[in-house]
CSV table of C-alpha atoms and ligand atoms in Angstrom, one decimal:
chain,number,residue,atom,x,y,z
A,1,MET,CA,107.6,164.4,108.0
A,2,SER,CA,104.5,166.3,108.4
A,3,ASP,CA,102.9,168.6,105.7
A,4,THR,CA,103.1,172.2,106.2
A,5,SER,CA,101.0,173.5,109.0
A,6,SER,CA,99.9,177.1,109.5
A,7,ALA,CA,102.4,177.4,112.4
A,8,ASP,CA,105.2,176.5,110.0
A,9,ILE,CA,104.1,179.1,107.5
A,10,LEU,CA,104.2,181.7,110.3
A,11,ASN,CA,107.7,180.7,111.4
A,12,ARG,CA,109.0,181.2,107.9
A,13,ARG,CA,108.6,185.0,108.4
A,14,ARG,CA,111.1,187.1,110.2
A,15,PHE,CA,109.3,189.1,112.8
A,16,LEU,CA,110.3,192.8,113.4
A,17,GLY,CA,112.2,192.0,116.6
A,18,ALA,CA,113.4,189.0,118.3
A,19,ALA,CA,111.0,189.6,121.1
A,20,GLY,CA,108.2,189.2,118.6
A,21,LEU,CA,109.8,186.0,117.3
A,22,ALA,CA,110.0,184.6,120.8
A,23,GLY,CA,106.5,185.5,121.5
A,24,ALA,CA,105.2,183.9,118.3
A,25,GLY,CA,107.4,180.8,119.2
A,26,ALA,CA,105.9,180.6,122.6
A,27,VAL,CA,102.4,180.8,121.4
A,28,LEU,CA,102.8,178.5,118.4
A,29,GLY,CA,105.2,176.0,120.1
A,30,ALA,CA,107.9,176.6,117.5
A,31,ARG,CA,111.6,175.9,117.8
A,32,PRO,CA,113.3,177.7,120.8
A,33,VAL,CA,114.8,181.0,119.9
A,34,LYS,CA,118.6,180.8,120.6
A,35,ALA,CA,120.6,183.3,122.6
A,36,ASP,CA,122.3,184.9,119.6
A,37,ASP,CA,118.8,185.6,118.3
A,38,ALA,CA,118.5,188.2,121.1
A,39,PRO,CA,117.3,191.7,120.2
A,40,LYS,CA,119.9,193.3,118.0
A,41,PRO,CA,119.0,196.0,115.7
A,42,ASP,CA,119.2,194.9,112.0
A,43,PRO,CA,121.0,197.6,110.0
A,44,LEU,CA,119.2,196.5,106.9
A,45,ILE,CA,116.1,197.9,108.5
A,46,THR,CA,117.4,200.7,110.7
A,47,GLU,CA,120.0,202.3,108.3
A,48,VAL,CA,119.5,203.9,105.0
A,49,GLN,CA,121.2,201.8,102.3
A,50,ASP,CA,123.0,203.1,99.2
A,51,TRP,CA,120.3,201.9,96.8
A,52,ASN,CA,117.9,203.9,98.8
A,53,ARG,CA,120.2,207.0,98.7
A,54,TYR,CA,121.5,207.5,95.2
A,55,LEU,CA,120.0,207.7,91.6
A,56,GLY,CA,120.2,204.5,89.8
A,57,ASP,CA,121.0,204.0,86.0
A,58,GLY,CA,118.6,205.8,83.8
A,59,VAL,CA,116.5,204.3,81.1
A,60,ALA,CA,118.2,203.0,78.0
A,61,LYS,CA,121.5,202.7,79.9
A,62,ARG,CA,120.9,199.0,79.6
A,63,PRO,CA,119.5,198.7,76.0
A,64,TYR,CA,119.4,195.0,76.3
A,65,GLY,CA,118.6,194.0,79.9
A,66,MET,CA,120.7,191.4,81.7
A,67,PRO,CA,120.1,189.6,84.9
A,68,SER,CA,121.1,191.3,88.2
A,69,LYS,CA,124.8,191.2,89.0
A,70,PHE,CA,123.9,189.1,92.1
A,71,GLU,CA,122.9,186.3,89.8
A,72,LYS,CA,126.3,185.8,88.2
A,73,HIS,CA,126.4,182.1,89.4
A,74,VAL,CA,123.4,181.3,87.2
A,75,ILE,CA,125.2,180.2,84.1
A,76,ARG,CA,125.7,177.3,81.7
A,77,ARG,CA,128.6,175.1,82.7
A,78,ASP,CA,130.6,172.5,80.9
A,79,VAL,CA,132.7,169.5,82.1
A,80,SER,CA,136.2,169.8,80.7
A,81,TRP,CA,137.1,166.2,80.7
A,82,LEU,CA,134.1,165.2,78.8
A,83,THR,CA,135.1,166.1,75.3
A,84,ALA,CA,138.3,166.8,73.5
A,85,ALA,CA,137.4,170.2,72.0
A,86,PRO,CA,134.9,173.0,72.9
A,87,GLU,CA,133.7,173.2,69.3
A,88,SER,CA,132.3,169.7,69.5
A,89,SER,CA,131.0,169.6,73.1
A,90,VAL,CA,128.1,170.5,75.4
A,91,SER,CA,127.3,173.0,78.0
A,92,PHE,CA,124.6,172.2,80.6
A,93,THR,CA,121.5,174.1,81.7
A,94,PRO,CA,121.5,175.2,85.4
A,95,LEU,CA,118.3,173.4,86.2
A,96,HIS,CA,118.7,174.0,90.0
A,97,GLU,CA,118.5,177.8,89.5
A,98,LEU,CA,115.3,177.9,87.3
A,99,ASP,CA,111.7,177.9,88.2
A,100,GLY,CA,108.5,177.7,86.1
A,101,ILE,CA,108.7,175.8,82.8
A,102,ILE,CA,110.5,178.2,80.5
A,103,THR,CA,114.2,178.1,80.2
A,104,PRO,CA,115.7,181.6,79.7
A,105,SER,CA,117.3,181.8,76.2
A,106,GLY,CA,120.8,182.6,77.5
A,107,LEU,CA,120.7,179.5,79.9
A,108,CYS,CA,119.6,176.9,77.3
A,109,PHE,CA,122.2,174.0,77.1
A,110,GLU,CA,124.2,174.0,73.9
A,111,ARG,CA,125.4,171.0,71.9
A,112,HIS,CA,127.4,171.7,68.8
A,113,HIS,CA,129.4,169.4,66.6
A,114,ALA,CA,131.4,172.1,65.0
A,115,GLY,CA,130.9,175.3,66.9
A,116,ILE,CA,128.3,178.1,66.6
A,117,ALA,CA,127.7,179.0,63.0
A,118,GLU,CA,127.2,182.8,62.7
A,119,ILE,CA,124.8,183.4,59.8
A,120,ASN,CA,123.4,186.6,58.5
A,121,PRO,CA,119.6,185.9,58.0
A,122,ALA,CA,119.8,187.8,54.8
A,123,ASP,CA,122.2,185.2,53.5
A,124,HIS,CA,120.4,182.2,54.8
A,125,ARG,CA,118.4,179.9,52.4
A,126,LEU,CA,116.2,176.8,53.0
A,127,MET,CA,116.1,174.4,50.1
A,128,ILE,CA,113.5,171.7,49.6
A,129,ASN,CA,114.3,169.1,47.0
A,130,GLY,CA,114.1,165.3,46.3
A,131,LEU,CA,110.7,163.6,45.9
A,132,VAL,CA,108.6,166.9,45.6
A,133,ASP,CA,106.6,168.4,42.8
A,134,ARG,CA,108.3,171.7,43.1
A,135,PRO,CA,111.8,172.0,44.4
A,136,LEU,CA,111.9,175.3,46.3
A,137,VAL,CA,114.3,177.8,48.0
A,138,PHE,CA,112.9,179.9,50.9
A,139,THR,CA,114.5,183.1,52.2
A,140,MET,CA,113.9,184.0,55.9
A,141,ASP,CA,111.4,186.6,54.7
A,142,ASP,CA,109.5,184.1,52.7
A,143,LEU,CA,109.1,181.9,55.8
A,144,ARG,CA,108.0,185.0,57.8
A,145,ARG,CA,105.2,185.5,55.4
A,146,MET,CA,103.6,182.0,56.0
A,147,PRO,CA,101.1,181.2,58.6
A,148,ARG,CA,102.8,181.3,62.0
A,149,VAL,CA,102.5,179.3,65.2
A,150,ASN,CA,103.8,179.3,68.8
A,151,LYS,CA,104.5,176.2,70.8
A,152,ILE,CA,106.3,175.4,74.0
A,153,HIS,CA,108.4,172.2,73.9
A,154,PHE,CA,111.3,170.6,75.6
A,155,LEU,CA,114.4,169.5,73.8
A,156,GLU,CA,116.5,166.7,75.5
A,157,CYS,CA,119.8,165.4,74.1
A,158,ALA,CA,119.7,161.6,73.9
A,159,ALA,CA,122.9,161.7,75.8
A,160,ASN,CA,121.3,163.5,78.8
A,161,SER,CA,122.1,161.4,82.0
A,162,GLY,CA,124.4,159.3,79.8
A,163,MET,CA,127.3,159.5,82.1
A,164,GLU,CA,125.1,157.8,84.9
A,165,TRP,CA,124.5,154.5,83.1
A,166,ARG,CA,127.2,152.7,85.1
A,167,GLY,CA,126.5,154.3,88.4
A,168,ALA,CA,126.2,157.7,90.0
A,169,GLN,CA,128.7,159.9,88.5
A,170,LEU,CA,128.3,163.7,88.3
A,171,ASN,CA,127.5,165.8,91.3
A,172,GLY,CA,124.7,168.1,90.3
A,173,CYS,CA,121.5,168.0,88.4
A,174,GLN,CA,123.0,170.6,86.0
A,175,PHE,CA,125.4,167.9,84.9
A,176,THR,CA,123.3,164.8,85.3
A,177,HIS,CA,120.1,166.3,83.7
A,178,GLY,CA,121.1,169.7,82.2
A,179,MET,CA,121.0,168.6,78.5
A,180,ILE,CA,117.5,169.8,78.4
A,181,HIS,CA,115.7,173.1,77.8
A,182,SER,CA,112.1,174.2,77.2
A,183,VAL,CA,111.2,177.3,75.4
A,184,MET,CA,108.3,178.9,73.4
A,185,TYR,CA,109.1,178.5,69.7
A,186,THR,CA,107.7,180.7,66.9
A,187,GLY,CA,107.8,179.7,63.3
A,188,VAL,CA,105.8,177.8,60.7
A,189,MET,CA,104.6,174.2,60.7
A,190,LEU,CA,106.8,171.9,58.7
A,191,LYS,CA,103.7,170.6,56.9
A,192,THR,CA,102.9,174.1,55.6
A,193,VAL,CA,106.3,174.4,53.9
A,194,LEU,CA,106.1,170.8,52.6
A,195,ASP,CA,102.6,171.4,51.2
A,196,GLU,CA,104.0,174.2,49.3
A,197,ALA,CA,106.6,172.0,47.6
A,198,GLY,CA,104.1,169.1,47.2
A,199,LEU,CA,105.4,165.7,48.5
A,200,LYS,CA,105.3,162.9,45.9
A,201,PRO,CA,103.3,159.8,47.0
A,202,ASN,CA,106.6,157.8,47.5
A,203,ALA,CA,108.2,160.4,49.8
A,204,LYS,CA,108.5,158.6,53.1
A,205,TRP,CA,111.5,160.2,54.8
A,206,LEU,CA,113.0,163.6,55.0
A,207,MET,CA,116.7,164.4,55.4
A,208,LEU,CA,117.4,167.6,57.4
A,209,GLU,CA,120.7,169.2,56.9
A,210,GLY,CA,122.4,172.0,58.9
A,211,ALA,CA,124.5,174.8,57.5
A,212,ASP,CA,127.3,174.7,60.2
A,213,ALA,CA,130.7,173.2,59.5
A,214,SER,CA,129.5,169.8,60.8
A,215,GLY,CA,126.9,169.6,58.0
A,216,MET,CA,124.9,167.6,60.5
A,217,ASN,CA,122.0,165.7,59.0
A,218,ARG,CA,119.3,163.3,60.1
A,219,SER,CA,116.5,161.2,58.7
A,220,LEU,CA,113.0,162.1,59.7
A,221,PRO,CA,110.0,159.8,58.9
A,222,ILE,CA,107.3,161.6,57.1
A,223,GLU,CA,104.5,160.9,59.5
A,224,LYS,CA,106.3,162.8,62.2
A,225,ALA,CA,107.2,165.6,59.8
A,226,LEU,CA,103.4,166.1,58.9
A,227,ASP,CA,102.2,165.7,62.5
A,228,ASP,CA,103.7,168.4,64.9
A,229,CYS,CA,107.2,169.4,63.6
A,230,MET,CA,108.0,173.1,63.2
A,231,LEU,CA,110.6,175.3,61.5
A,232,ALA,CA,111.4,177.9,64.1
A,233,PHE,CA,113.0,181.3,63.7
A,234,GLY,CA,111.9,182.6,67.2
A,235,MET,CA,112.4,181.5,70.8
A,236,ASN,CA,110.9,183.0,73.9
A,237,GLY,CA,109.4,185.9,72.0
A,238,GLU,CA,112.6,187.1,70.0
A,239,ALA,CA,114.8,185.6,67.4
A,240,LEU,CA,116.5,182.2,68.0
A,241,ARG,CA,119.9,182.7,69.7
A,242,PRO,CA,122.9,181.8,67.5
A,243,GLU,CA,123.7,178.9,69.9
A,244,GLN,CA,120.2,177.5,69.1
A,245,GLY,CA,120.5,177.7,65.4
A,246,TYR,CA,119.8,181.2,64.3
A,247,PRO,CA,118.2,182.0,61.9
A,248,LEU,CA,116.3,178.7,61.5
A,249,ARG,CA,116.1,175.3,63.4
A,250,ALA,CA,113.8,172.2,63.2
A,251,VAL,CA,111.6,171.5,66.1
A,252,ILE,CA,110.8,167.8,66.5
A,253,PRO,CA,108.6,167.7,69.6
A,254,GLY,CA,109.3,164.9,72.0
A,255,TRP,CA,112.2,163.4,70.0
A,256,GLU,CA,115.9,163.3,70.8
A,257,GLY,CA,117.8,166.7,70.4
A,258,ASN,CA,120.1,165.4,67.7
A,259,ILE,CA,117.3,165.4,65.2
A,260,TRP,CA,116.4,169.1,65.9
A,261,VAL,CA,118.8,170.3,63.3
A,262,LYS,CA,120.1,173.8,63.8
A,263,TRP,CA,121.0,176.3,61.1
A,264,LEU,CA,118.7,174.3,58.9
A,265,ARG,CA,119.5,174.8,55.2
A,266,ARG,CA,118.1,171.8,53.3
A,267,ILE,CA,115.3,169.3,53.5
A,268,GLU,CA,115.3,166.4,50.9
A,269,ALA,CA,112.5,164.1,50.6
A,270,GLY,CA,113.3,160.5,49.9
A,271,ASP,CA,111.7,157.0,50.0
A,272,LYS,CA,113.9,155.4,52.7
A,273,PRO,CA,115.9,156.7,55.7
A,274,TRP,CA,119.5,158.0,55.0
A,275,GLN,CA,122.3,156.3,56.8
A,276,THR,CA,124.0,159.5,57.9
A,277,ARG,CA,127.0,159.5,60.2
A,278,GLU,CA,124.9,160.6,63.0
A,279,GLU,CA,122.6,157.6,62.6
A,280,THR,CA,125.1,154.9,62.1
A,281,SER,CA,128.2,155.6,64.3
A,282,LYS,CA,126.5,157.8,66.9
A,283,TYR,CA,123.0,158.1,68.3
A,284,THR,CA,122.4,154.4,68.1
A,285,ASP,CA,122.1,152.3,71.3
A,286,LEU,CA,124.5,149.4,71.6
A,287,LEU,CA,122.9,146.7,73.7
A,288,ALA,CA,124.6,143.9,75.8
A,289,ASN,CA,124.1,141.2,73.1
A,290,GLY,CA,126.1,143.4,70.6
A,291,ARG,CA,123.0,144.4,68.6
A,292,ALA,CA,122.1,148.1,68.5
A,293,ARG,CA,118.8,149.9,68.7
A,294,TRP,CA,118.5,152.3,65.7
A,295,HIS,CA,116.1,155.3,65.2
A,296,THR,CA,115.2,155.5,69.0
A,297,PHE,CA,113.7,158.9,68.3
A,298,VAL,CA,111.4,159.3,71.3
A,299,MET,CA,112.5,160.6,74.7
A,300,ASP,CA,110.6,158.6,77.3
A,301,ALA,CA,109.0,160.1,80.5
A,302,LYS,CA,111.6,161.3,83.0
A,303,SER,CA,111.9,163.6,86.0
A,304,VAL,CA,114.3,165.1,88.4
A,305,VAL,CA,114.3,166.8,91.7
A,306,THR,CA,116.3,170.0,91.2
A,307,ASN,CA,116.0,171.4,94.7
A,308,PRO,CA,117.4,170.1,96.9
A,309,SER,CA,120.3,168.7,94.9
A,310,PRO,CA,124.1,168.7,95.2
A,311,GLN,CA,124.4,172.2,93.8
A,312,ALA,CA,121.4,173.4,95.9
A,313,PRO,CA,121.8,172.1,99.6
A,314,LEU,CA,119.1,172.6,102.2
A,315,ARG,CA,119.8,175.6,104.3
A,316,HIS,CA,116.9,175.7,106.8
A,317,LYS,CA,115.1,173.3,109.0
A,318,GLY,CA,111.3,173.5,109.1
A,319,PRO,CA,109.3,174.4,106.0
A,320,ASN,CA,111.0,173.8,102.7
A,321,VAL,CA,110.0,173.6,99.0
A,322,LEU,CA,111.2,170.6,97.0
A,323,ALA,CA,111.1,171.4,93.3
A,324,GLY,CA,111.6,169.6,90.1
A,325,PHE,CA,110.9,169.1,86.4
A,326,ALA,CA,109.1,166.2,84.6
A,327,TRP,CA,108.5,165.7,80.9
A,328,SER,CA,107.5,163.0,78.3
A,329,GLY,CA,108.2,162.8,74.7
A,330,ARG,CA,105.1,160.7,74.2
A,331,GLY,CA,102.5,163.2,75.5
A,332,SER,CA,101.9,165.2,78.6
A,333,VAL,CA,102.9,164.4,82.2
A,334,LYS,CA,100.0,163.0,84.1
A,335,ARG,CA,101.5,162.7,87.8
A,336,VAL,CA,104.7,162.9,89.6
A,337,ASP,CA,105.4,160.9,92.8
A,338,VAL,CA,108.2,161.8,95.1
A,339,THR,CA,109.8,159.9,98.0
A,340,LEU,CA,111.9,161.4,100.7
A,341,ASP,CA,112.9,158.1,102.3
A,342,GLY,CA,114.4,156.0,99.4
A,343,GLY,CA,111.0,154.7,98.1
A,344,ARG,CA,109.3,153.5,101.3
A,345,ASN,CA,106.7,156.2,101.1
A,346,TRP,CA,105.6,158.0,98.0
A,347,ARG,CA,103.5,161.1,97.8
A,348,THR,CA,102.0,162.8,94.8
A,349,ALA,CA,103.7,166.0,94.0
A,350,ARG,CA,101.9,169.3,93.2
A,351,ILE,CA,102.1,170.2,89.5
A,352,ASP,CA,101.9,174.0,89.2
A,353,GLY,CA,101.8,175.9,85.9
A,354,PRO,CA,100.9,174.8,82.4
A,355,VAL,CA,100.8,171.1,81.6
A,356,LEU,CA,101.5,171.0,77.8
A,357,ASP,CA,102.2,168.4,75.2
A,358,LYS,CA,105.8,167.4,75.1
A,359,SER,CA,106.9,170.1,77.4
A,360,LEU,CA,108.4,170.4,80.8
A,361,VAL,CA,106.1,170.5,83.8
A,362,ARG,CA,107.0,172.0,87.1
A,363,PHE,CA,106.3,170.0,90.3
A,364,TYR,CA,106.7,170.9,94.1
A,365,VAL,CA,106.4,169.1,97.4
A,366,ASP,CA,106.0,171.3,100.3
A,367,PHE,CA,107.7,169.5,103.3
A,368,ASP,CA,109.1,169.9,106.7
A,369,TRP,CA,112.7,169.0,107.4
A,370,ASN,CA,113.9,168.2,110.9
A,371,GLY,CA,117.6,167.5,109.8
A,372,GLN,CA,117.2,163.9,109.2
A,373,GLU,CA,119.0,162.1,106.3
A,374,MET,CA,116.8,161.8,103.2
A,375,MET,CA,116.9,159.7,100.0
A,376,ILE,CA,115.0,161.8,97.5
A,377,GLN,CA,113.6,160.4,94.3
A,378,SER,CA,110.9,161.5,91.7
A,379,ARG,CA,109.0,159.2,89.4
A,380,ALA,CA,107.0,160.7,86.4
A,381,MET,CA,103.9,159.0,84.8
A,382,ASP,CA,102.8,160.2,81.4
A,383,SER,CA,99.5,160.4,79.4
A,384,THR,CA,100.1,157.0,77.9
A,385,GLY,CA,100.3,155.5,81.4
A,386,TYR,CA,104.1,154.8,81.1
A,387,VAL,CA,105.9,155.1,84.5
A,388,GLN,CA,109.5,156.2,84.7
A,389,PRO,CA,111.7,153.1,85.4
A,390,THR,CA,114.5,152.7,88.0
A,391,LYS,CA,118.0,152.7,86.4
A,392,ASP,CA,118.4,149.0,87.4
A,393,GLU,CA,115.2,148.2,85.6
A,394,LEU,CA,116.6,150.1,82.4
A,395,ARG,CA,120.0,148.2,82.8
A,396,LYS,CA,118.3,144.8,82.8
A,397,VAL,CA,116.8,145.6,79.4
A,398,ARG,CA,119.5,147.7,77.7
A,399,GLY,CA,122.8,146.8,79.4
A,400,VAL,CA,125.3,149.7,79.9
A,401,ASN,CA,127.1,150.0,76.6
A,402,SER,CA,125.0,152.9,75.3
A,403,ILE,CA,125.3,156.5,76.6
A,404,TYR,CA,121.9,157.3,75.2
A,405,HIS,CA,118.2,157.3,76.5
A,406,ASN,CA,118.8,157.0,80.2
A,407,ASN,CA,115.5,158.0,81.8
A,408,GLY,CA,116.1,156.1,85.0
A,409,ILE,CA,114.9,157.4,88.4
A,410,GLN,CA,117.6,159.7,90.0
A,411,THR,CA,118.4,159.6,93.8
A,412,TRP,CA,119.8,162.4,95.8
A,413,LEU,CA,121.1,161.6,99.3
A,414,VAL,CA,120.5,164.6,101.6
A,415,ARG,CA,122.7,164.5,104.7
A,416,ALA,CA,122.0,166.0,108.2
A,417,THR,CA,124.1,169.0,107.1
A,418,GLY,CA,121.7,169.8,104.2
A,419,GLU,CA,124.4,168.8,101.7
A,420,ALA,CA,123.1,166.6,99.0
A,421,GLU,CA,125.0,163.9,96.9
A,422,ASN,CA,124.4,161.8,93.8
A,423,VAL,CA,123.9,158.2,94.8
A,424,GLU,CA,122.2,155.0,93.8
A,425,ILE,CA,120.1,152.7,96.1
A,426,GLY,CA,121.8,149.3,95.7
B,1,MTE,N1,123.4,171.8,62.6
B,1,MTE,C1,123.5,171.2,63.8
B,1,MTE,N2,122.3,170.8,64.4
B,1,MTE,C2,122.4,170.3,65.6
B,1,MTE,C3,123.5,169.9,66.3
B,1,MTE,C4,124.7,170.3,65.6
B,1,MTE,O1,125.9,170.2,66.0
B,1,MTE,N3,124.7,170.9,64.4
B,1,MTE,N4,123.6,169.3,67.4
B,1,MTE,C5,122.3,168.5,67.8
B,1,MTE,C6,122.3,167.9,69.1
B,1,MTE,S1,123.2,166.5,69.3
B,1,MTE,C7,121.4,168.5,70.0
B,1,MTE,S2,121.3,167.7,71.5
B,1,MTE,C8,120.6,169.7,69.8
B,1,MTE,C9,121.1,170.7,70.9
B,1,MTE,O2,120.3,171.9,70.8
B,1,MTE,P1,120.7,173.2,71.6
B,1,MTE,O3,122.1,173.5,71.3
B,1,MTE,O4,119.7,174.1,71.2
B,1,MTE,O5,120.5,172.7,73.1
B,1,MTE,O6,120.9,170.2,68.4
B,1,MTE,C10,121.1,169.3,67.4
B,1,MTE,N5,121.2,170.0,66.2
B,2,MO,MO1,122.5,165.6,71.3
């Protein structure tokens, strides 16, 4: 496989007529032009189209803009057999349809334990109690009058890729890796709010509690709370979406999604961790020896190639763009390596766009495809020097009992037809 040459770049374009195409091919030594490419007028060029003839919708006909009707396939999806009820379930981000590093708000995966709470912000309260000097209650207006910050962070559910622990299972990066999103949050630093209440010296842990019907709560160590956590009321420049915890959610950068409590209504300061249901029966990692890992908060470095992938087959030979995401809960992404031949040769991917702390980064490999079978993998390295492990390396240490924290390297087999499949290299 060669890197993209200037001849390839020329061949990507469609020339005005097939004569031109043949000419360019001859000069540049490109693939031969087939008979059915013979000169044939293209009505899309020669005929006037409807959109060119008639007036379109006027302004304000679409008071809240929606994607083009030709993008209807770009949606969150669920897997019906995965959970018993849609109120306690998950829908997945269509990673293969995205670009850049920001997830559009309407495409952010959702994980609810008791459905979406619909809360009027005028009726929402945030209470701070426990080991504080001044127990306080904040309205949303109170929070909006405190010093405000904007930060881009990824949120990954600890169960992302959880179905893949025992072997390749779901056919599409939307399902294998789609329990992640990355948006810009607006809100206040958690520290600002805690300073106002005044933490007592023996306050070592916080308990965050949601206002939804699950009353979900989690324990958060005070060092993390004072470091980079936020209380967010905004995402991507507007209010949080109901699915994401409107009107207020916790942002716990780099840590498993479960602790990012949505519809946040209470923070209690205490001197030890609570043993909430989420922390004892779920969100613990059962090891092969019967012991369990507890409080495995951090999401380790991980990456996935989103294009090509089972939902996004290759359609053209010649120049192609391989695209993917990488992230690390311990800092920023330093490097991403990609192999097209099952690990025999690795090349360093081109990271493009912002490289931010605990945020998704976008990577590309511009490559040439002559129709050969490929085994595609990506491997992320983060700012701590940690390198994303293979799934087998992970299984050796953790066994296969847990569904959580699977950050192993993903393999896509791309067949000669361009179709891709979720596989593992034995
Ligand atoms: N109140 C409340 N907060 C919650 C949940 C919930 O069900 N209720 N689900 C948690 C889980 S398990 C995850 S992975 C994230 C999902 O956030 P999202 O729906 O914005 O993707 O929210 C977390 N916060
Ligand atoms: Mo989760």
